[in-house]
XYZ file of C-alpha atoms in Angstrom:
456
model
C 47.514 104.316 93.252
C 49.325 107.547 92.426
C 52.803 108.114 93.811
C 52.845 110.337 96.921
C 55.541 112.611 95.442
C 56.113 114.531 92.215
C 59.256 115.426 90.300
C 60.807 118.581 91.737
C 59.338 118.132 95.237
C 61.608 119.058 98.165
C 61.449 116.423 100.916
C 62.962 115.853 104.343
C 63.909 112.193 104.596
C 65.498 109.746 107.035
C 67.910 107.398 105.258
C 67.900 103.941 106.827
C 70.112 101.832 104.541
C 71.945 101.640 101.223
C 70.614 100.022 98.061
C 72.758 98.013 95.688
C 74.641 100.581 93.618
C 75.106 103.038 96.467
C 71.962 105.144 96.807
C 70.453 105.699 100.231
C 67.040 104.197 100.975
C 64.322 106.304 102.639
C 60.598 105.656 103.023
C 57.433 107.764 102.997
C 54.655 105.645 104.510
C 56.130 102.586 102.821
C 56.878 104.322 99.515
C 60.593 103.944 98.749
C 62.763 106.912 97.790
C 66.320 106.205 96.606
C 68.490 109.127 97.681
C 71.761 109.850 95.924
C 74.366 111.160 98.428
C 72.269 109.933 101.349
C 73.975 107.671 103.914
C 72.455 105.443 106.617
C 71.349 107.503 109.615
C 71.306 110.805 107.708
C 68.395 113.202 107.808
C 68.525 115.053 104.498
C 66.707 117.581 102.411
C 66.314 116.045 98.960
C 64.905 117.051 95.579
C 62.882 114.428 93.701
C 64.407 113.762 90.264
C 62.341 110.808 89.009
C 59.014 109.259 89.993
C 57.761 105.733 89.339
C 54.770 103.851 90.684
C 56.726 101.859 93.265
C 59.598 104.214 94.035
C 61.136 107.611 93.414
C 64.684 108.886 93.025
C 66.010 112.003 94.722
C 69.226 113.955 95.207
C 70.248 115.015 98.699
C 70.819 118.771 98.548
C 71.545 119.284 102.258
C 72.476 117.054 105.183
C 70.297 118.260 108.052
C 71.651 115.740 110.534
C 74.584 113.484 109.627
C 74.426 109.787 110.383
C 76.934 108.261 112.817
C 79.117 106.812 110.034
C 79.422 109.950 107.898
C 83.002 111.286 107.713
C 84.802 114.109 105.910
C 85.987 113.128 102.434
C 89.700 113.885 101.841
C 89.341 114.587 98.104
C 88.713 118.189 97.054
C 86.683 116.966 94.055
C 84.212 114.902 96.096
C 81.221 114.563 95.626
C 81.159 116.313 92.234
C 83.509 113.733 90.698
C 81.925 110.463 89.622
C 84.998 108.371 90.440
C 84.093 107.706 94.094
C 80.734 107.390 95.841
C 81.639 106.637 99.454
C 84.586 108.772 100.549
C 82.201 110.287 103.112
C 81.250 106.884 104.594
C 83.538 105.386 107.258
C 85.478 102.458 105.825
C 84.155 99.891 108.317
C 80.636 100.955 107.328
C 81.512 100.530 103.640
C 82.583 96.959 104.369
C 79.424 96.259 106.342
C 77.201 97.586 103.557
C 78.957 95.533 100.885
C 78.689 92.385 102.988
C 74.972 93.044 103.513
C 74.434 93.558 99.783
C 76.071 90.226 98.933
C 73.945 88.494 101.583
C 70.790 90.159 100.259
C 71.551 89.094 96.677
C 72.114 85.476 97.711
C 68.923 85.400 99.765
C 66.681 87.277 97.373
C 68.000 86.203 93.963
C 69.629 82.822 94.631
C 66.872 81.774 97.039
C 69.236 80.694 99.835
C 67.799 81.591 103.237
C 71.096 81.141 105.100
C 73.880 81.555 102.544
C 77.357 80.234 103.463
C 78.828 83.734 103.486
C 82.331 84.359 104.827
C 83.464 87.693 106.350
C 84.411 90.312 103.773
C 88.118 90.657 103.016
C 89.064 94.338 103.546
C 91.314 96.264 101.186
C 94.941 96.251 102.322
C 97.504 97.710 102.707
C 95.753 101.040 101.987
C 92.304 102.222 100.954
C 93.522 105.079 98.734
C 96.018 105.188 95.822
C 95.238 101.560 94.960
C 94.365 101.655 91.244
C 96.938 100.511 88.679
C 94.885 101.851 85.739
C 92.923 105.059 85.207
C 91.201 106.438 82.115
C 90.854 110.222 81.911
C 88.778 112.325 79.534
C 89.959 115.626 78.069
C 87.818 118.713 78.614
C 88.001 122.433 77.825
C 88.586 125.057 80.524
C 89.352 128.799 80.334
C 93.012 127.903 80.948
C 93.068 125.402 78.086
C 92.792 121.621 77.801
C 92.395 119.694 81.057
C 91.922 116.087 82.145
C 89.452 114.538 84.530
C 86.442 112.297 85.065
C 82.759 112.625 84.314
C 80.752 114.526 86.889
C 78.683 112.288 89.126
C 75.535 111.277 87.283
C 76.543 113.137 84.098
C 77.990 111.667 80.925
C 77.999 114.986 79.063
C 80.317 116.900 81.399
C 83.901 116.278 82.512
C 85.276 117.629 85.784
C 88.936 118.680 85.779
C 90.986 116.781 88.379
C 93.984 118.340 90.095
C 94.765 115.368 92.326
C 93.134 111.945 92.247
C 93.210 109.912 95.462
C 92.804 106.609 93.600
C 96.215 106.806 91.930
C 99.679 107.639 93.268
C 102.095 110.520 92.726
C 103.372 109.000 89.479
C 99.864 108.721 88.035
C 99.007 112.270 89.051
C 102.333 113.504 87.693
C 101.839 111.913 84.273
C 98.357 113.405 83.987
C 99.719 116.844 84.897
C 102.508 116.572 82.324
C 100.055 115.651 79.557
C 97.821 118.583 80.494
C 100.791 120.967 80.236
C 101.829 119.396 76.898
C 98.298 119.760 75.464
C 98.170 123.430 76.448
C 101.628 124.105 75.040
C 100.681 122.443 71.745
C 97.364 124.329 71.552
C 95.367 121.142 70.982
C 91.588 121.247 71.374
C 89.681 118.668 73.453
C 87.075 116.618 71.631
C 83.440 117.670 72.068
C 80.930 114.868 72.495
C 78.152 117.326 71.639
C 79.200 118.195 68.084
C 82.191 115.952 67.300
C 84.654 118.844 67.025
C 88.090 118.887 68.625
C 90.903 116.369 68.810
C 92.078 115.138 72.235
C 89.839 112.403 73.667
C 91.337 110.243 76.422
C 94.474 109.455 78.383
C 95.059 105.979 79.826
C 97.775 105.346 82.407
C 98.610 101.769 83.469
C 101.148 100.927 86.147
C 102.984 97.845 87.297
C 102.707 98.542 91.002
C 105.257 95.872 91.954
C 107.699 96.648 89.129
C 107.489 100.450 89.007
C 106.761 100.436 85.259
C 104.150 102.581 83.505
C 102.347 102.477 80.143
C 100.706 105.575 78.635
C 98.080 105.577 75.870
C 96.806 108.762 74.212
C 93.478 108.573 72.354
C 92.623 111.246 69.761
C 90.260 111.905 66.889
C 91.661 111.108 63.403
C 94.661 113.008 62.090
C 98.222 113.574 63.284
C 98.063 117.068 64.739
C 101.041 116.802 67.071
C 104.704 115.943 66.859
C 104.960 112.427 68.253
C 108.637 112.788 69.127
C 107.942 115.702 71.464
C 105.153 113.780 73.232
C 107.620 110.937 73.765
C 110.185 113.396 75.147
C 107.626 114.767 77.624
C 106.726 111.311 78.909
C 110.302 110.012 79.032
C 110.974 112.576 81.749
C 109.344 109.944 83.947
C 111.850 107.061 84.184
C 109.026 104.682 85.094
C 107.376 105.102 81.659
C 108.396 102.129 79.506
C 105.677 102.051 76.838
C 103.939 104.907 74.944
C 100.983 104.271 72.615
C 98.649 106.328 70.433
C 95.131 105.294 69.409
C 92.621 106.906 67.054
C 88.895 106.827 67.767
C 86.848 107.844 64.733
C 83.454 107.032 66.298
C 81.225 108.993 68.722
C 81.614 106.238 71.338
C 83.790 107.000 74.341
C 86.050 103.955 74.196
C 89.747 103.357 74.794
C 89.923 99.654 73.921
C 91.306 100.404 70.463
C 94.171 99.342 68.201
C 97.334 101.194 69.194
C 100.402 102.536 67.435
C 103.542 102.114 69.525
C 105.361 105.454 69.697
C 108.210 104.389 71.961
C 109.441 101.561 74.168
C 108.211 98.011 74.535
C 104.680 97.116 73.549
C 103.954 96.144 77.140
C 104.852 96.690 80.758
C 105.491 93.958 83.292
C 103.900 93.311 86.664
C 104.636 90.809 89.420
C 101.867 89.049 91.303
C 101.185 85.603 92.756
C 104.829 84.662 92.230
C 104.517 85.360 88.499
C 106.000 87.990 86.222
C 103.367 88.962 83.661
C 103.255 91.232 80.628
C 100.381 93.682 80.234
C 99.546 95.307 76.892
C 97.253 98.343 76.419
C 94.005 96.426 75.859
C 94.675 93.381 78.021
C 92.648 92.796 81.184
C 94.304 92.857 84.592
C 92.548 93.503 87.900
C 93.024 97.201 88.660
C 94.013 96.732 92.320
C 97.245 94.721 92.229
C 97.594 94.092 95.963
C 94.019 92.853 96.334
C 94.201 90.859 93.087
C 96.843 88.714 94.777
C 94.481 88.077 97.700
C 91.553 87.423 95.345
C 93.563 84.872 93.375
C 94.797 83.255 96.600
C 91.154 82.676 97.549
C 90.523 81.143 94.120
C 93.530 78.821 94.557
C 92.289 77.758 97.980
C 88.793 77.096 96.632
C 90.184 75.063 93.719
C 91.751 72.637 96.219
C 94.172 71.173 93.692
C 96.115 67.958 94.336
C 98.174 67.865 91.129
C 95.956 65.460 89.196
C 93.290 67.869 87.954
C 92.535 69.249 84.526
C 91.658 72.911 85.174
C 89.673 75.227 82.925
C 90.327 78.958 83.348
C 87.411 80.645 81.565
C 87.346 84.388 80.856
C 91.046 84.084 81.674
C 92.298 87.571 80.733
C 96.097 87.523 80.602
C 96.158 84.154 82.364
C 96.978 85.205 85.912
C 94.550 82.853 87.683
C 95.301 79.870 85.465
C 99.063 80.335 85.603
C 98.962 80.671 89.389
C 97.105 77.317 89.486
C 99.351 75.550 86.967
C 102.033 74.610 89.484
C 99.465 72.499 91.390
C 97.480 71.138 88.406
C 97.969 68.473 85.772
C 97.000 70.860 82.964
C 95.402 74.298 82.648
C 93.290 75.360 79.662
C 92.323 79.023 79.331
C 89.674 80.682 77.145
C 89.342 84.442 76.593
C 87.497 86.425 73.917
C 90.240 89.100 73.638
C 92.993 87.993 71.280
C 95.367 90.557 72.801
C 94.804 89.116 76.277
C 95.376 85.582 74.968
C 98.644 86.719 73.369
C 99.677 88.063 76.780
C 98.651 84.807 78.480
C 100.791 82.763 76.085
C 103.722 85.144 76.590
C 103.260 84.948 80.339
C 103.318 81.151 80.335
C 106.607 81.236 78.422
C 107.991 84.043 80.596
C 107.402 81.927 83.705
C 108.547 78.628 82.143
C 105.089 77.103 82.617
C 104.613 74.277 80.123
C 101.332 72.713 81.285
C 99.057 75.664 80.391
C 97.460 76.476 77.026
C 95.310 79.475 76.097
C 92.873 80.038 73.231
C 90.815 82.940 71.915
C 87.078 82.414 71.680
C 83.636 83.041 73.112
C 83.256 80.788 76.151
C 79.713 79.717 75.307
C 80.749 78.778 71.776
C 83.984 76.870 72.418
C 83.661 74.927 75.695
C 82.425 71.793 73.914
C 85.412 71.930 71.563
C 87.615 72.426 74.616
C 86.037 69.334 76.197
C 87.138 67.277 73.181
C 90.692 68.616 73.482
C 91.233 68.459 77.225
C 88.843 65.807 78.458
C 86.485 66.431 81.403
C 87.716 69.156 83.771
C 88.150 68.458 87.463
C 87.955 72.153 88.318
C 86.453 75.035 86.357
C 87.342 78.624 87.281
C 85.188 81.375 85.774
C 85.805 85.127 86.019
C 83.091 86.581 83.747
C 82.258 90.249 83.091
C 79.579 92.067 85.098
C 76.777 90.462 83.088
C 77.771 87.072 84.508
C 77.734 83.781 82.634
C 75.928 84.115 79.324
C 73.000 81.713 78.960
C 74.781 79.404 76.536
C 77.963 79.331 78.637
C 76.031 78.531 81.813
C 73.987 75.781 80.155
C 77.001 74.096 78.614
C 79.072 74.315 81.789
C 76.116 72.937 83.736
C 75.835 69.962 81.388
C 79.591 69.307 81.492
C 79.253 69.220 85.281
C 82.787 69.658 86.635
C 82.963 68.432 90.257
C 84.222 71.816 91.455
C 83.397 75.271 90.091
C 85.159 78.394 91.379
C 83.243 81.538 90.428
C 85.084 84.878 90.651
C 82.463 87.611 90.344
C 82.435 91.401 90.074
C 78.632 91.643 90.394
C 76.739 90.008 93.301
C 73.377 90.164 91.518
C 74.469 88.214 88.436
C 76.498 85.863 90.654
C 73.355 85.109 92.661
C 71.288 84.498 89.526
C 73.901 82.128 88.119
C 74.172 80.293 91.455
C 70.397 79.802 91.456
C 70.509 78.208 87.997
C 73.526 76.028 88.820
C 71.844 74.755 91.993
C 68.329 74.223 90.695
C 69.053 73.013 87.166
C 72.438 71.285 87.376
C 72.734 69.887 90.900
C 75.491 72.111 92.285
C 75.707 73.018 95.964
C 77.063 76.361 97.129
C 79.801 75.737 99.701
C 80.945 79.278 100.439
C 81.098 82.847 99.172
C 83.827 85.272 100.243
C 83.317 88.981 99.427
C 86.489 90.942 98.638
C 86.732 94.741 98.774
C 88.848 95.494 95.718
C 87.515 99.031 95.261
C 87.108 101.112 98.442
C 84.876 104.210 98.229
C 82.840 102.672 95.389
C 79.749 100.429 95.502
C 81.610 97.600 93.752
C 82.468 94.326 95.486
C 84.133 91.170 94.184
C 83.269 87.671 95.390
C 84.842 84.222 95.213
C 82.249 81.438 95.335
C 82.851 77.692 95.534
C 80.231 75.329 94.112
C 80.525 71.545 94.118
C 78.608 68.754 92.454
C 78.653 65.058 93.363
C 79.045 62.384 90.734
């Protein structure tokens, strides 16, 4: 049967819910239309942008009647900026929608009719200015080089940002200083369209509990600026302790690159979970420090350590979860694919005088059997995989090893649910509880901590 709409059609729609990823859901006689910028309860005028047999996609061009949970967004760049999706949705409604999406994933994808789902943990102490890391892109404006984020839904256009509500005054100040420096130096932003230009990205990382900052500039090849002057500009901020420069000679928009240290230490330090940890430019650390502490506290509680357990910390990053567990474990063994993150984890163990934790670089799916020979059977396995979830080989090998307790820290409810289904149906695990955590207000993203147990 042909779709009841065509691309370019203007429709009036009632939005009744949110889909995973943040688009509103409307229906035309049962035919689903996903509406970008549509919120539950809204009546909108929308333009159809894509048509498929079972659904269409549309962009809300006018809110004819706002829903009861629609609010005014504080950011002047919303909704054009792609950094936030939900500044115009009341925070309690954001929490409700995220909780519903986790429940839906567990029911629909894990096949659990009544999942053991705990209340969502809200972001505290504040729902703005929470990010400890932001990556900006350079762009050209009539006034000269500028910095910002991609426009919503566009990867070929960057929107200049004057003030970002996800960072603090220091983060905004550093970005402003680099913009002024780029204009003074007459440097040209890189063009993704034809590969011309020079300035590509700016990365700012902050230790929110130490007041330290790390700055990384990414350019095209060539040294077209005086590095000493860039250092002088950034040292006007006493919080800046580490300044790096990276070269990207590919078309890809990446910042995870080798760095040249221009000034300071090669790292900054952060304090969380009673630990002092070092963070280098390419090392992974949760980008909301305050909520990372609450996330890791949930993982510690789920691990239920008595002091006799061998713990595996897989996809361990810079070791924060494993090191926070080490005080209550017999031994901790961490695996992480990033050698830079493993170097940080080893440094962090030494920095905190933790002697019962070891960390190794490797692909989890490839090295867990070797780890089993080294450590013996684990009593508790903690996994914190990327958005794609546990790779097939990693899941199969962990399932066969069969640790009695598995703590799964997830940044994607859909892959979490799929992995839970496999662990339950193929390897005899039972899901005890799932706790959603709102690490990223005003975005569709939600973290979860799940506890699975297996008898025998």
